[in-house]
Coordinates of C-alpha atoms in Angstrom, one line a residue:
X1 CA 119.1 85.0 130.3
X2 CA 115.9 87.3 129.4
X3 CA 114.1 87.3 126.4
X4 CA 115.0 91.0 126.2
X5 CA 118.3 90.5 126.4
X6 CA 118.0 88.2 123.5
X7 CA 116.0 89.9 121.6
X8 CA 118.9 92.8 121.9
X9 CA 121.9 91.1 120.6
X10 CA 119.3 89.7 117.8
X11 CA 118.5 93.6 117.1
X12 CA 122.4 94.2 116.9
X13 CA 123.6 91.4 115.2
X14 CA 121.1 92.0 112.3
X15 CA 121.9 96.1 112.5
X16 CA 126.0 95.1 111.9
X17 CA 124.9 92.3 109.2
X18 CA 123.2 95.6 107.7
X19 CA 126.4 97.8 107.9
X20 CA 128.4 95.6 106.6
X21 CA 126.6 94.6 103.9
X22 CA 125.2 98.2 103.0
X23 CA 128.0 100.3 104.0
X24 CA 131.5 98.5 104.3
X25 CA 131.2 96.2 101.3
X26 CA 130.6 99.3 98.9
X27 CA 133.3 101.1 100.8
X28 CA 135.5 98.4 100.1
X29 CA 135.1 97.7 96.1
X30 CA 133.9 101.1 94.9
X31 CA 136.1 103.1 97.0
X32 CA 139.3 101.1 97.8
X33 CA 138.7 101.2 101.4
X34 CA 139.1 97.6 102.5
X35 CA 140.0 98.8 106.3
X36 CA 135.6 99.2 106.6
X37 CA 135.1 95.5 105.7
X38 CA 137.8 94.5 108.2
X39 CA 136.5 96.0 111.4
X40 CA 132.9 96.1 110.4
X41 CA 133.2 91.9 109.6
X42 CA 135.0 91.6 112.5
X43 CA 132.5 93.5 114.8
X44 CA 129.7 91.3 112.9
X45 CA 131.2 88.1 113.4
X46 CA 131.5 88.6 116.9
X47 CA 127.8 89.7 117.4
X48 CA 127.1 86.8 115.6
X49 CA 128.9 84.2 117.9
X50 CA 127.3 86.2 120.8
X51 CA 123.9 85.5 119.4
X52 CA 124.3 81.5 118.1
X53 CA 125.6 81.5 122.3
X54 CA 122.5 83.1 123.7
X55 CA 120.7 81.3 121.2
X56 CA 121.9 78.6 123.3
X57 CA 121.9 79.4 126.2
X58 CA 118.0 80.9 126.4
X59 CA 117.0 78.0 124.2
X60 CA 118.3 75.3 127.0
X61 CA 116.3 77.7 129.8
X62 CA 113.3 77.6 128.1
X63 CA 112.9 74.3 127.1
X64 CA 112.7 75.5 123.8
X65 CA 112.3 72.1 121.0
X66 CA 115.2 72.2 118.7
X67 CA 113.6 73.7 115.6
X68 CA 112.6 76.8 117.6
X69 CA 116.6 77.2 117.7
X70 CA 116.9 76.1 114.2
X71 CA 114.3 78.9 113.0
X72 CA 116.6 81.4 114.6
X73 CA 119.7 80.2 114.2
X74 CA 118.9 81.0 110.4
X75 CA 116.8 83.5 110.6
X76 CA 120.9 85.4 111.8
X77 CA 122.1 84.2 107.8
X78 CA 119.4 86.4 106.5
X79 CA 119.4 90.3 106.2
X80 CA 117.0 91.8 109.3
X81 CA 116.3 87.6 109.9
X82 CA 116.6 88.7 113.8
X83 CA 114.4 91.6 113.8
X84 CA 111.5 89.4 112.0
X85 CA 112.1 86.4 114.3
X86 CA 111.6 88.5 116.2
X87 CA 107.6 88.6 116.0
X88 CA 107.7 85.2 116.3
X89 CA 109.9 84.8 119.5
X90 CA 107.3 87.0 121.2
X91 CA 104.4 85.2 120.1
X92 CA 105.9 82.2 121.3
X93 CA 106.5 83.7 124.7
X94 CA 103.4 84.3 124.7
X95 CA 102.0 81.2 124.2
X96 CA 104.5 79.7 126.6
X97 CA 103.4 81.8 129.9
X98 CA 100.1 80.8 129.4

């Protein structure tokens, strides 16, 4: 797997963490539309088990050390985690081609 095509499901995971958090929660309990939450979670939990897979599966290709996957593992509980682990994943890559 890429590091771009990491860093992509990272991107969407954290955008449907966002949604759901910004759009279909409020929908659901100020509005009465619980049907938001239920599609919205389920698209989000999806792109979450897609990215703790890729985690795995770029961390074993790289060699990455197990904290590296730790640090991005939780960076996916936190809201726009991805997008600022980001930075780090690509000073990291850095530092590995050299």
């Amino acid at each position: 797997m890429k590091l771009h095509t990491f860093i992509t499901i990272g991107r969407l995971e954290a955008l449907s963490f966002l949604l759901l958090v910004l759009i279909a929660m409020p929908l659901k309990y100020f509005f009465g539309f619980p049907e938001a939450v239920k599609y919205v979670g389920w698209a989000h939990g999806l792109l979450f088990v897609v990215y703790a897979g890729a985690l795995v599966f770029i961390g074993i290709d790289k060699s990455w050390p197990f904290w590296k996957m730790l640090v991005l593992f939780l960076a996916a509980f936190l809201p726009l985690g991805p997008v600022v682990a980001e930075r780090w994943l690509k000073g990291w890559a850095n530092i590995e081609s050299e």
